mmCIF file of C-alpha atoms and ligand atoms in Angstrom:
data_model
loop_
_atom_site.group_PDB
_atom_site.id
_atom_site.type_symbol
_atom_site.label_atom_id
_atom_site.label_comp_id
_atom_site.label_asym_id
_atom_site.label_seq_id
_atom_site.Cartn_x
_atom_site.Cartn_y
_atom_site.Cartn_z
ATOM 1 C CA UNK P 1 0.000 0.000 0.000
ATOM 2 C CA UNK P 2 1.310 3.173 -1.326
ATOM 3 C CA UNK P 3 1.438 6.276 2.275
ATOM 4 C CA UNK P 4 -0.974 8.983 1.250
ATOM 5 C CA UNK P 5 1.503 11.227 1.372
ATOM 6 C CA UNK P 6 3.774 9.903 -1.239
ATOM 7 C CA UNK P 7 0.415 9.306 -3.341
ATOM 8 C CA UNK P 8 -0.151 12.656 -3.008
ATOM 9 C CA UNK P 9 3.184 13.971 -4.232
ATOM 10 C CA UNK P 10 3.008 11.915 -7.089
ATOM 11 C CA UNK P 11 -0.794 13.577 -7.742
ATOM 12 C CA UNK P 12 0.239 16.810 -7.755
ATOM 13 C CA UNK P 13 2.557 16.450 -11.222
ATOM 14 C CA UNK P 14 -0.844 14.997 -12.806
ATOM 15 C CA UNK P 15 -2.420 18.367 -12.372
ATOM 16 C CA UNK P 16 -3.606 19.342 -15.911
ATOM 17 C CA UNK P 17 -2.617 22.743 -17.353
ATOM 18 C CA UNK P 18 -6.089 24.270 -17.792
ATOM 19 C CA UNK P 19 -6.142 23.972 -13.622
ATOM 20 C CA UNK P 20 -3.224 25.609 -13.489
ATOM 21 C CA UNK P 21 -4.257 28.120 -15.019
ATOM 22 C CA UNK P 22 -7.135 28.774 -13.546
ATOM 23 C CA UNK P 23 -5.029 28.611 -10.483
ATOM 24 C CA UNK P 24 -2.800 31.498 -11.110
ATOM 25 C CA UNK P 25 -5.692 33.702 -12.237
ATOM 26 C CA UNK P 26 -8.092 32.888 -8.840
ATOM 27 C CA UNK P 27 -4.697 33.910 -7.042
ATOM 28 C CA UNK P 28 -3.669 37.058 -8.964
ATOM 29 C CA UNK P 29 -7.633 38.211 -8.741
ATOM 30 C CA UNK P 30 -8.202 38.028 -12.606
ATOM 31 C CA UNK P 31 -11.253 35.913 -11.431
ATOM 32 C CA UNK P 32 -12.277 37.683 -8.319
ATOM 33 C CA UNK P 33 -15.558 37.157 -6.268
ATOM 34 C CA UNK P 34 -16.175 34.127 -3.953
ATOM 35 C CA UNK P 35 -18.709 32.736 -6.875
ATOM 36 C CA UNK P 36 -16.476 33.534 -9.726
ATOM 37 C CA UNK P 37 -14.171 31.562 -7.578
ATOM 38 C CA UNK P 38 -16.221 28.887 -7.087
ATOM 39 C CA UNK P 39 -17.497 28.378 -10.609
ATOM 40 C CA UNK P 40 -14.319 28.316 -11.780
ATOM 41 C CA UNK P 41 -13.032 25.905 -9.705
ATOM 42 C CA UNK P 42 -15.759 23.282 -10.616
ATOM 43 C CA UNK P 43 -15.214 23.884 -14.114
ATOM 44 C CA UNK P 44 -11.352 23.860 -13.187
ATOM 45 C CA UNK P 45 -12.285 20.269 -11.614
ATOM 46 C CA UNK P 46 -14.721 19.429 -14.410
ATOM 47 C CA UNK P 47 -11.771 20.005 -16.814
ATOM 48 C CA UNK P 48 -8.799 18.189 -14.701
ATOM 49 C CA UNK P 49 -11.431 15.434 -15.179
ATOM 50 C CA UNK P 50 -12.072 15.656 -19.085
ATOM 51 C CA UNK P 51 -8.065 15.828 -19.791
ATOM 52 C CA UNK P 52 -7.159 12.772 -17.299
ATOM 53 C CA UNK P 53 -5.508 10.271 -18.647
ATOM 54 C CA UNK P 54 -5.672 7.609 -15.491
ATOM 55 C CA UNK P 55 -6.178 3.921 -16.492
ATOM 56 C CA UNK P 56 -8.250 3.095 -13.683
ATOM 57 C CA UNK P 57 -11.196 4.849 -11.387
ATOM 58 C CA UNK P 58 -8.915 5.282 -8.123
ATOM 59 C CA UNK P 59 -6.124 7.003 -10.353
ATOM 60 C CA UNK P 60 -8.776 9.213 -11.574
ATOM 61 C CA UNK P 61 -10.201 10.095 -8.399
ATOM 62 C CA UNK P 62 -6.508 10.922 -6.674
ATOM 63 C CA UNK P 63 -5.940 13.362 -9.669
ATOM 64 C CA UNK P 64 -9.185 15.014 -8.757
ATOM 65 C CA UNK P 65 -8.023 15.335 -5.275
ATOM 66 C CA UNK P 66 -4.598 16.628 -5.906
ATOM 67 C CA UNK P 67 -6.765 19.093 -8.303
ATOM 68 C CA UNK P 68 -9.091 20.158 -5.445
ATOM 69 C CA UNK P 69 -6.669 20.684 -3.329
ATOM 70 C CA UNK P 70 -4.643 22.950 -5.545
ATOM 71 C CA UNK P 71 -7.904 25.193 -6.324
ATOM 72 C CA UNK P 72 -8.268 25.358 -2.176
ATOM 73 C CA UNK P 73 -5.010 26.396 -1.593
ATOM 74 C CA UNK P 74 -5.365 29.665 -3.968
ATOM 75 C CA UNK P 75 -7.647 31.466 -1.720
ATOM 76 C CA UNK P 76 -7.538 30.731 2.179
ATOM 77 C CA UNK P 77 -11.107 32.436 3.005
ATOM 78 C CA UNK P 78 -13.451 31.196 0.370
ATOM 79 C CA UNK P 79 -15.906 28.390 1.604
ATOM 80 C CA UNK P 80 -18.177 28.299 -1.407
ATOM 81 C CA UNK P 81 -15.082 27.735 -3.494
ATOM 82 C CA UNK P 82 -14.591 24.380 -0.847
ATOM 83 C CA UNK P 83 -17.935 23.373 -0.214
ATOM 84 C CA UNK P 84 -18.457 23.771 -4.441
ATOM 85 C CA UNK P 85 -15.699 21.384 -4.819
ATOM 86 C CA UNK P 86 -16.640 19.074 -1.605
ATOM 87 C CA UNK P 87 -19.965 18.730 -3.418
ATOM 88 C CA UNK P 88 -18.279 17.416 -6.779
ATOM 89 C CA UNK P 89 -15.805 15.234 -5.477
ATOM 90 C CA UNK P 90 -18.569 13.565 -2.780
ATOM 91 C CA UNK P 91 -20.769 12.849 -6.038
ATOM 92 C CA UNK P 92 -18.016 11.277 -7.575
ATOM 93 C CA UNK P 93 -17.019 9.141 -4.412
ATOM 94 C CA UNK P 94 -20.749 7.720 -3.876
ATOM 95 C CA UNK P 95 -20.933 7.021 -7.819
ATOM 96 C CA UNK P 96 -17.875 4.943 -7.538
ATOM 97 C CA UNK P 97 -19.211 3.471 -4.269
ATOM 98 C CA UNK P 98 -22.486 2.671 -5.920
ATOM 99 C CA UNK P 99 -21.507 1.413 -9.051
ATOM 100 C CA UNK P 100 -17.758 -0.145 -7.696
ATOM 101 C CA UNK P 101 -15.934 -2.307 -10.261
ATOM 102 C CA UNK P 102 -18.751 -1.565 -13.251
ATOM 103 C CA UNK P 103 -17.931 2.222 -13.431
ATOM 104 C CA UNK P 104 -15.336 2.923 -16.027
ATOM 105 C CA UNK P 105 -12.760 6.449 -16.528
ATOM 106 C CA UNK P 106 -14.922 7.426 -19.010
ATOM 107 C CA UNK P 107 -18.203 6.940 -16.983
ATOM 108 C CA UNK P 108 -16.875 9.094 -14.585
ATOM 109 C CA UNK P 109 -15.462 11.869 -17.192
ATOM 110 C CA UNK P 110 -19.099 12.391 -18.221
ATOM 111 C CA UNK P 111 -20.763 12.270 -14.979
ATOM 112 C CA UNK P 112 -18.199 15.026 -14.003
ATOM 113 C CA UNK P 113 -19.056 17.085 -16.930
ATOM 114 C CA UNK P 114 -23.192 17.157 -16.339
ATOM 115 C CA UNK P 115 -22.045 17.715 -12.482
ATOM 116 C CA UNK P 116 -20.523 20.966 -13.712
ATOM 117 C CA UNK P 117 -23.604 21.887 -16.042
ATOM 118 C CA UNK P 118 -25.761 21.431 -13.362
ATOM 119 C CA UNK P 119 -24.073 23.187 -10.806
ATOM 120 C CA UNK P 120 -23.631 26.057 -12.958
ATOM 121 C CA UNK P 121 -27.520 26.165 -13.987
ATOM 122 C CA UNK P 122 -27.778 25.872 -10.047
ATOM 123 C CA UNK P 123 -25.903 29.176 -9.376
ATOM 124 C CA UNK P 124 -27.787 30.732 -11.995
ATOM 125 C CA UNK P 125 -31.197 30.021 -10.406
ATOM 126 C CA UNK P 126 -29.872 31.183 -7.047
ATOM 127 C CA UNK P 127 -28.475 34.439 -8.239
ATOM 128 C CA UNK P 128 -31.273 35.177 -9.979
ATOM 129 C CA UNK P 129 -33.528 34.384 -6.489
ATOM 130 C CA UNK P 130 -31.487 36.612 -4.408
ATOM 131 C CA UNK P 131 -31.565 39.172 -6.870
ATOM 132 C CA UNK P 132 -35.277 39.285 -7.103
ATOM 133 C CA UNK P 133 -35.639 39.145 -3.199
ATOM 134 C CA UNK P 134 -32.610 42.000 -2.666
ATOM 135 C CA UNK P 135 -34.353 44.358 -5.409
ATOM 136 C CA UNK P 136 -37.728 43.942 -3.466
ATOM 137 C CA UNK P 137 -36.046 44.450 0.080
ATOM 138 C CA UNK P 138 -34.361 48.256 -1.168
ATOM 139 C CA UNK P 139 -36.537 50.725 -0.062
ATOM 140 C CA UNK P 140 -38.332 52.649 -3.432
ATOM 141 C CA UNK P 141 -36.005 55.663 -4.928
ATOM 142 C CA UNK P 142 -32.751 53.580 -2.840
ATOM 143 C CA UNK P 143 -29.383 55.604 -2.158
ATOM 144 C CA UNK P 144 -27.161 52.688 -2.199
ATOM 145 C CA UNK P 145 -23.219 52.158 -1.167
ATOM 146 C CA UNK P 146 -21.634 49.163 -1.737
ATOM 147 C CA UNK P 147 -18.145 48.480 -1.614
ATOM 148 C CA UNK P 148 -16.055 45.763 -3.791
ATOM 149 C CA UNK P 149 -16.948 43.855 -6.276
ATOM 150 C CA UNK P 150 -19.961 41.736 -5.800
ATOM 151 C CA UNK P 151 -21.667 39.569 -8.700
ATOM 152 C CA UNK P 152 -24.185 39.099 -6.137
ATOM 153 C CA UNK P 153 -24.895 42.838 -5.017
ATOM 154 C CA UNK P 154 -24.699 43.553 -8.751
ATOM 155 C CA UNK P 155 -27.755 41.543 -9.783
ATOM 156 C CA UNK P 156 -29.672 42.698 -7.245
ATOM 157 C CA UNK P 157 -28.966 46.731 -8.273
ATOM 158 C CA UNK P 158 -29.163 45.856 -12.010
ATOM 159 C CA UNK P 159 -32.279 44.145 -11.017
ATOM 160 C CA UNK P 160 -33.633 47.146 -8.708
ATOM 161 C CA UNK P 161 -32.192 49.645 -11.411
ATOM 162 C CA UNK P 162 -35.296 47.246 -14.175
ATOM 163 C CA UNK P 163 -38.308 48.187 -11.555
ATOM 164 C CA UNK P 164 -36.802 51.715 -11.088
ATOM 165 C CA UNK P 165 -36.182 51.295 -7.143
ATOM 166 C CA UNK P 166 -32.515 52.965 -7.707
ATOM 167 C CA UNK P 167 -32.054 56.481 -7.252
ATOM 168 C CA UNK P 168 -28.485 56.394 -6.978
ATOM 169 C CA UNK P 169 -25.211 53.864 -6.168
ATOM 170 C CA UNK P 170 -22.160 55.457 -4.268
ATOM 171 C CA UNK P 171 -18.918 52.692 -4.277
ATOM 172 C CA UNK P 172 -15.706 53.030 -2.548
ATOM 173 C CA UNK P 173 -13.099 52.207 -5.070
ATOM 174 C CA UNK P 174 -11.585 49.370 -2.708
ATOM 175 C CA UNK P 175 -8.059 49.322 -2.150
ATOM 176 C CA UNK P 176 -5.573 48.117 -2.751
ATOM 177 C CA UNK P 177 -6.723 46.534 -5.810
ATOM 178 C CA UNK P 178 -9.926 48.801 -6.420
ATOM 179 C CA UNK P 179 -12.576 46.488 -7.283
ATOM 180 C CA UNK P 180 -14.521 49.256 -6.740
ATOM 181 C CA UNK P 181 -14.178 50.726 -10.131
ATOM 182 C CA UNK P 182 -15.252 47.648 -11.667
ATOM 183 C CA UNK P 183 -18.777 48.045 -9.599
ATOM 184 C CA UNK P 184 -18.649 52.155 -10.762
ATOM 185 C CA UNK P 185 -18.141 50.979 -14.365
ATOM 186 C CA UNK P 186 -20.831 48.430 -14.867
ATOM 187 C CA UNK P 187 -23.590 50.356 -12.485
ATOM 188 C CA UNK P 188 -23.146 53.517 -14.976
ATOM 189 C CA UNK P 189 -22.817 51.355 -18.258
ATOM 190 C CA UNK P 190 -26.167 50.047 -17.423
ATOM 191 C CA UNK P 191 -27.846 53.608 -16.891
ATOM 192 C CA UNK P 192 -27.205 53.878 -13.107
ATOM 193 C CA UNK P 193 -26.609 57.411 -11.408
ATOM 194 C CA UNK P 194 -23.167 56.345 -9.402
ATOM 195 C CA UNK P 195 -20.544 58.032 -7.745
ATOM 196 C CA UNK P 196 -17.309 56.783 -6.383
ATOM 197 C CA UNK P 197 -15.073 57.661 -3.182
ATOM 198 C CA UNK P 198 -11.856 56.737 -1.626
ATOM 199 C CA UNK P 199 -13.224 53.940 1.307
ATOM 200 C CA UNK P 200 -12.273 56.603 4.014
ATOM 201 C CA UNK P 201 -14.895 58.725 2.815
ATOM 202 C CA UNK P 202 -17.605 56.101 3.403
ATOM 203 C CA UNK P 203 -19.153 57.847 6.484
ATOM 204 C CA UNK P 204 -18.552 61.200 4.961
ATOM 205 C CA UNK P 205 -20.371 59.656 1.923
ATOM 206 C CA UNK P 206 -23.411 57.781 4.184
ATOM 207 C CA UNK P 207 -24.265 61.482 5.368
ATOM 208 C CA UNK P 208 -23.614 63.287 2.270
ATOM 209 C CA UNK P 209 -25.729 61.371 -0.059
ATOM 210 C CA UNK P 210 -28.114 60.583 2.173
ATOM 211 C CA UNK P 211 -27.764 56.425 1.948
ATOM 212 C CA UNK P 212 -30.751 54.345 2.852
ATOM 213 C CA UNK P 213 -29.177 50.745 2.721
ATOM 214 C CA UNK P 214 -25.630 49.255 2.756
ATOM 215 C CA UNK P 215 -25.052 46.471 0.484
ATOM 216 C CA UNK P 216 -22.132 43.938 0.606
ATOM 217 C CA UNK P 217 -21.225 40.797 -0.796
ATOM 218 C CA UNK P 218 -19.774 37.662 1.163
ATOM 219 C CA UNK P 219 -17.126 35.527 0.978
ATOM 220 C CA UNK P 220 -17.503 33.528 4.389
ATOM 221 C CA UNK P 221 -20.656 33.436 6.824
ATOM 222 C CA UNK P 222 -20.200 31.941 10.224
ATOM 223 C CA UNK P 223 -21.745 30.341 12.575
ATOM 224 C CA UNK P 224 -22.572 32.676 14.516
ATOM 225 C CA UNK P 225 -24.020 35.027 11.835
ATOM 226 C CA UNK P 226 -20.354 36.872 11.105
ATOM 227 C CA UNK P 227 -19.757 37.840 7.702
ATOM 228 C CA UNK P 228 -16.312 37.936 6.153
ATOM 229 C CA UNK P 229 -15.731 40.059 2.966
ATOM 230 C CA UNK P 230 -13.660 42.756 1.342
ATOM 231 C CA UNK P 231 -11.035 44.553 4.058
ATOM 232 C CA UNK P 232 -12.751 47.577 5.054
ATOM 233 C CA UNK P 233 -16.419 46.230 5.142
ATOM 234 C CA UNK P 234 -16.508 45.730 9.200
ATOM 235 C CA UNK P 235 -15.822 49.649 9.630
ATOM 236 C CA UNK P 236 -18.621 50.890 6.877
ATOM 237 C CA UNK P 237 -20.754 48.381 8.390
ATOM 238 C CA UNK P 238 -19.937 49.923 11.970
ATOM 239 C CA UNK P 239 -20.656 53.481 10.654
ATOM 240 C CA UNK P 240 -23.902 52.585 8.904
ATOM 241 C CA UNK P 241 -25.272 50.628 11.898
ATOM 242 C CA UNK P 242 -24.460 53.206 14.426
ATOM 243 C CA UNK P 243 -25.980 55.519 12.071
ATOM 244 C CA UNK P 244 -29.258 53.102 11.384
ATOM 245 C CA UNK P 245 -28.494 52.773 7.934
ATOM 246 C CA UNK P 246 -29.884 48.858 7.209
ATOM 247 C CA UNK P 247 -26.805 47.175 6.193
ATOM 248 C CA UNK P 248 -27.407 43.863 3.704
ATOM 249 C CA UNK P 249 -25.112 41.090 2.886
ATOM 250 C CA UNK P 250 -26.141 39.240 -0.270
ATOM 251 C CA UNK P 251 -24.993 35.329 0.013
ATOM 252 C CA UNK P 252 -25.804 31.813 -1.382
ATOM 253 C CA UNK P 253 -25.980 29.601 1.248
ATOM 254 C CA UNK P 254 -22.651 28.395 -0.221
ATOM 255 C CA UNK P 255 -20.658 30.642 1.258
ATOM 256 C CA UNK P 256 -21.063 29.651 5.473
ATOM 257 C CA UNK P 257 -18.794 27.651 7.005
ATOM 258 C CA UNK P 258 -19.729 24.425 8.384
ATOM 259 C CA UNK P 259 -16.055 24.243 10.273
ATOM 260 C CA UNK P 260 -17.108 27.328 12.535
ATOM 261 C CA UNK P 261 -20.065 25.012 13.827
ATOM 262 C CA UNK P 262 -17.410 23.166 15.411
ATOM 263 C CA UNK P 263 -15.193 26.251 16.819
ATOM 264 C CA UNK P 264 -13.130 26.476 13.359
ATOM 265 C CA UNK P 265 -12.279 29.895 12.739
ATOM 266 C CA UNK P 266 -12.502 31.260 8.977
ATOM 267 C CA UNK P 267 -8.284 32.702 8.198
ATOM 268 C CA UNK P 268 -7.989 35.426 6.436
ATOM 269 C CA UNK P 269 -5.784 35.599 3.551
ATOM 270 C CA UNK P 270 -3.289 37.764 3.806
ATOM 271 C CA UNK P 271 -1.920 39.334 0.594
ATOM 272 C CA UNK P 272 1.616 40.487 -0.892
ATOM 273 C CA UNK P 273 3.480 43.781 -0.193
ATOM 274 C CA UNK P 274 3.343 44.984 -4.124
ATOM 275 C CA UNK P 275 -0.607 45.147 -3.881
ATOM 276 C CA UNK P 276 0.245 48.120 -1.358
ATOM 277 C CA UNK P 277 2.973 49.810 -2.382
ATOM 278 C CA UNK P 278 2.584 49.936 -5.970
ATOM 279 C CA UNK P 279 6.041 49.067 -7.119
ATOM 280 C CA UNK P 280 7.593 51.497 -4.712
ATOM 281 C CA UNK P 281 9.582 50.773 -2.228
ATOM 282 C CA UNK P 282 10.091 51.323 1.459
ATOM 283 C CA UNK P 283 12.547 49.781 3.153
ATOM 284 C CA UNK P 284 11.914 48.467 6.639
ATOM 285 C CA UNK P 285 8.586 49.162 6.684
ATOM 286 C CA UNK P 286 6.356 46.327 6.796
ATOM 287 C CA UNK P 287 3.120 46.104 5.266
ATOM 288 C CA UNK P 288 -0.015 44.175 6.411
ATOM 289 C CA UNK P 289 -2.155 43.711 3.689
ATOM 290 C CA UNK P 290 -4.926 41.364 4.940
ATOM 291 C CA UNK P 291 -7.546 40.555 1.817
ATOM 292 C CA UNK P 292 -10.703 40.196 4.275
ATOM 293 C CA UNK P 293 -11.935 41.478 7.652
ATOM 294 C CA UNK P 294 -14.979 40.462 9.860
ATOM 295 C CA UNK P 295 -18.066 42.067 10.561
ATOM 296 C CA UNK P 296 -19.782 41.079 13.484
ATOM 297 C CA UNK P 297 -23.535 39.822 13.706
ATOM 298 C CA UNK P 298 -24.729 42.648 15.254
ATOM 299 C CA UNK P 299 -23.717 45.181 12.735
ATOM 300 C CA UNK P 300 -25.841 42.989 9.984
ATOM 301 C CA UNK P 301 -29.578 44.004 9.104
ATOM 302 C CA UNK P 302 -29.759 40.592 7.760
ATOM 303 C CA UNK P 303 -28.154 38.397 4.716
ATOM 304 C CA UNK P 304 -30.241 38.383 1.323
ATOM 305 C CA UNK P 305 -30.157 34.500 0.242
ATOM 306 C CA UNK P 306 -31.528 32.684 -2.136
ATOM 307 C CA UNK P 307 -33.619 31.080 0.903
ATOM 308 C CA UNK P 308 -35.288 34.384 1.501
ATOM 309 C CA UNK P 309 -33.559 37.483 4.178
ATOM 310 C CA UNK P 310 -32.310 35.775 6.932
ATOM 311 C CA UNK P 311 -31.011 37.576 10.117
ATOM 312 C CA UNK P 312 -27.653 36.462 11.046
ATOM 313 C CA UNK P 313 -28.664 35.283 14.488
ATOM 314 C CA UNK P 314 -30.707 32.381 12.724
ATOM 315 C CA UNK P 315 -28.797 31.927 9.638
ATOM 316 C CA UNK P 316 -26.816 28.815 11.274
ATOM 317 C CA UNK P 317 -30.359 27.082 12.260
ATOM 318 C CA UNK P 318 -31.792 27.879 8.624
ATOM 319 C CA UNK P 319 -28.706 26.161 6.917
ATOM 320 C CA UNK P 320 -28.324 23.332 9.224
ATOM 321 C CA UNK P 321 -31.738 22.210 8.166
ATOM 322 C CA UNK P 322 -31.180 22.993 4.665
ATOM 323 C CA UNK P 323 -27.952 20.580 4.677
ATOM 324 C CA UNK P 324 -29.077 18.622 7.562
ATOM 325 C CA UNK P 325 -26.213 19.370 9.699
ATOM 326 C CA UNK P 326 -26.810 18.432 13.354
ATOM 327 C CA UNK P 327 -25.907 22.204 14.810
ATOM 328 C CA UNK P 328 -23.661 21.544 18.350
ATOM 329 C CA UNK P 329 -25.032 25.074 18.762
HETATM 330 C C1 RUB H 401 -14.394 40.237 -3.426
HETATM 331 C C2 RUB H 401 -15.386 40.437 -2.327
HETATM 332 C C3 RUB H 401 -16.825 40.231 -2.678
HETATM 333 C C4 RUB H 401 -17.226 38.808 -2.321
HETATM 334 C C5 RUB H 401 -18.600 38.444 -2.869
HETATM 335 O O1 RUB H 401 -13.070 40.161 -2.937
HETATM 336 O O2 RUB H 401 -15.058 40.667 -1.189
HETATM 337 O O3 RUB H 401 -17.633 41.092 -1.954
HETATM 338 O O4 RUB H 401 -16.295 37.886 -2.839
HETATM 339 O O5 RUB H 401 -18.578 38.441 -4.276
HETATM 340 P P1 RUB H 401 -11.885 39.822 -3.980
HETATM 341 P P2 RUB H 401 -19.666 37.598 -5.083
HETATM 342 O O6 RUB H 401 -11.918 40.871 -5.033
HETATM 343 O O7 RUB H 401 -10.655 39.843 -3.149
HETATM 344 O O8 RUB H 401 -12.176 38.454 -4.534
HETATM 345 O O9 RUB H 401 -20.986 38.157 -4.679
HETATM 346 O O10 RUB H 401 -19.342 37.837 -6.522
HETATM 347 O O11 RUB H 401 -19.535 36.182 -4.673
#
């Protein structure tokens, strides 16, 4: 019997060159967003699958593994990237349970392939739910901010910006890598009144434009209701609940953590110097460049899910049932 580990080692030369690929780009944030990350990944997997070349079902599965775990390792704080994968790879396993010495390579190179169509269709229907329910939460005429780049809080202002519930959008530009001016872009391209602001003027912004709702995205919900996204989303959702500005987190389920059921914390990634500095240089001084910070519960409204709004105090019950977790909570 072949160690794990040395199994392992051998896997991780059998990763194909299309996951690679997708690799670098999920870690230099040319696909950003927890569910760009996530679809990408499954089609990353879907693709490692297509290109294998193993002679038998356990060879395949191992390259799928070493695949999996590659895709993890790009981005520490991204759940719905894991669970995505988690999902794929269990359907795989119980196929190959199930069917056991009758299922061939190429069995499993199809099955993979409709796993990845359906997944995708899935995370169309769900975006397209939360949208719906987010555009029918904002308040009519809405002054929104948002901050980042959200897929998620996009839909729901296109969506709101189609029944004409969007006065205006104001969007910090998000540094160090300014997402933010991806959000401007595409809220003005599609006829949107927006404005954008360095983050520190978020406050100055919430007053000055008179905001009625703060909208994030999500890249990790905990048990407890937390929400991890962009740096700089704890402090505008401190300032906009001290202010009673509603502030909104728009999630699929996808993106809690079951680990933090069982006392796991979520890390947060912690990013390169360059992103700060901008090619200049400093020496001795350190930089801390953390990718992600965490809101508390009680600075969330609620989270807009594809399950309906859910406030964070009872998100953990609402997704245990969903997945049938038995909550130690
Ligand atoms: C992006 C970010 C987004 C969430 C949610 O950070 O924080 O708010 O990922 O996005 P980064 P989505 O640019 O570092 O990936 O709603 O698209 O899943």
């Amino acid at each position: 019997m072949v160690p794990w580990f040395v199994l392992r080692k051998k896997m991780v030369h059998m990763v194909c060159d299309a996951v690679q690929k997708i690799c670098k780009d999920i870690r230099s944030l040319k696909i950003q967003g927890a569910r760009n990350v996530a679809i990408a990944a499954v089609r990353a997997l879907a693709m490692q699958a297509q290109q294998s070349r193993a002679k038998n079902v356990r060879d395949f599965y191992a390259e799928l593994l070493s695949a999996a775990d590659m895709l993890c390792a790009t981005r520490p704080t991204e759940p719905m990237m894991r669970n995505s994968l988690k999902k794929a790879l269990r359907f795989v396993f119980f196929r190959m349970k199930k069917e056991g010495g009758s299922l061939s390579v190429e069995k499993l190179k199809r099955l993979m392939q409709e796993e990845e169509k359906n997944y995708t269709l899935n995370m169309e229907t769900n975006a397209l739910r939360i949208a719906k329910i987010g555009a029918k939460a904002l308040p009519k005429n809405a002054c929104v901010l948002t901050h980042c780049h959200s897929s998620t809080v996009m839909r729901i202002l296109l969506r709101a910006n189609e029944i004409g519930k969007i006065k205006y959008a104001v969007c910090t530009e998000t540094r160090p890598l300014f997402q933010g001016r991806i959000t401007a872009r595409e809220l003005s391209e599609a006829g949107i009144d927006t404005t954008i602001t360095v983050d520190s003027a978020a406050k100055y912004a919430m007053e000055e434009f008179d905001i009625d709702a703060v909208l994030f995205g999500a890249d990790a919900i905990t048990s407890g209701g937390d929400l991890i996204n962009k740096i700089g989303t704890s402090q505008i959702a401190q300032i906009a609940s001290s202010a009673g500005i509603p502030v909104y987190s728009a999630a699929e389920i996808y993106k809690f953590d079951p680990a933090t059921l069982w006392g796991g914390r979520e890390g947060i990634e912690m990013r390169g110097r360059e992103e700060l500095l901008c090619g200049k240089e400093f020496k001795k001084v350190k930089a801390f460049n953390p990718a992600f910070d965490l809101t508390r519960a009680k600075f969330i409204s609620a989270y807009i899910t594809e399950l309906g709004i859910l406030p964070p105090q009872g998100i953990s019950r609402a997704l245990c049932k969903k997945f049938s977790i038995k909550n130690p909570i």
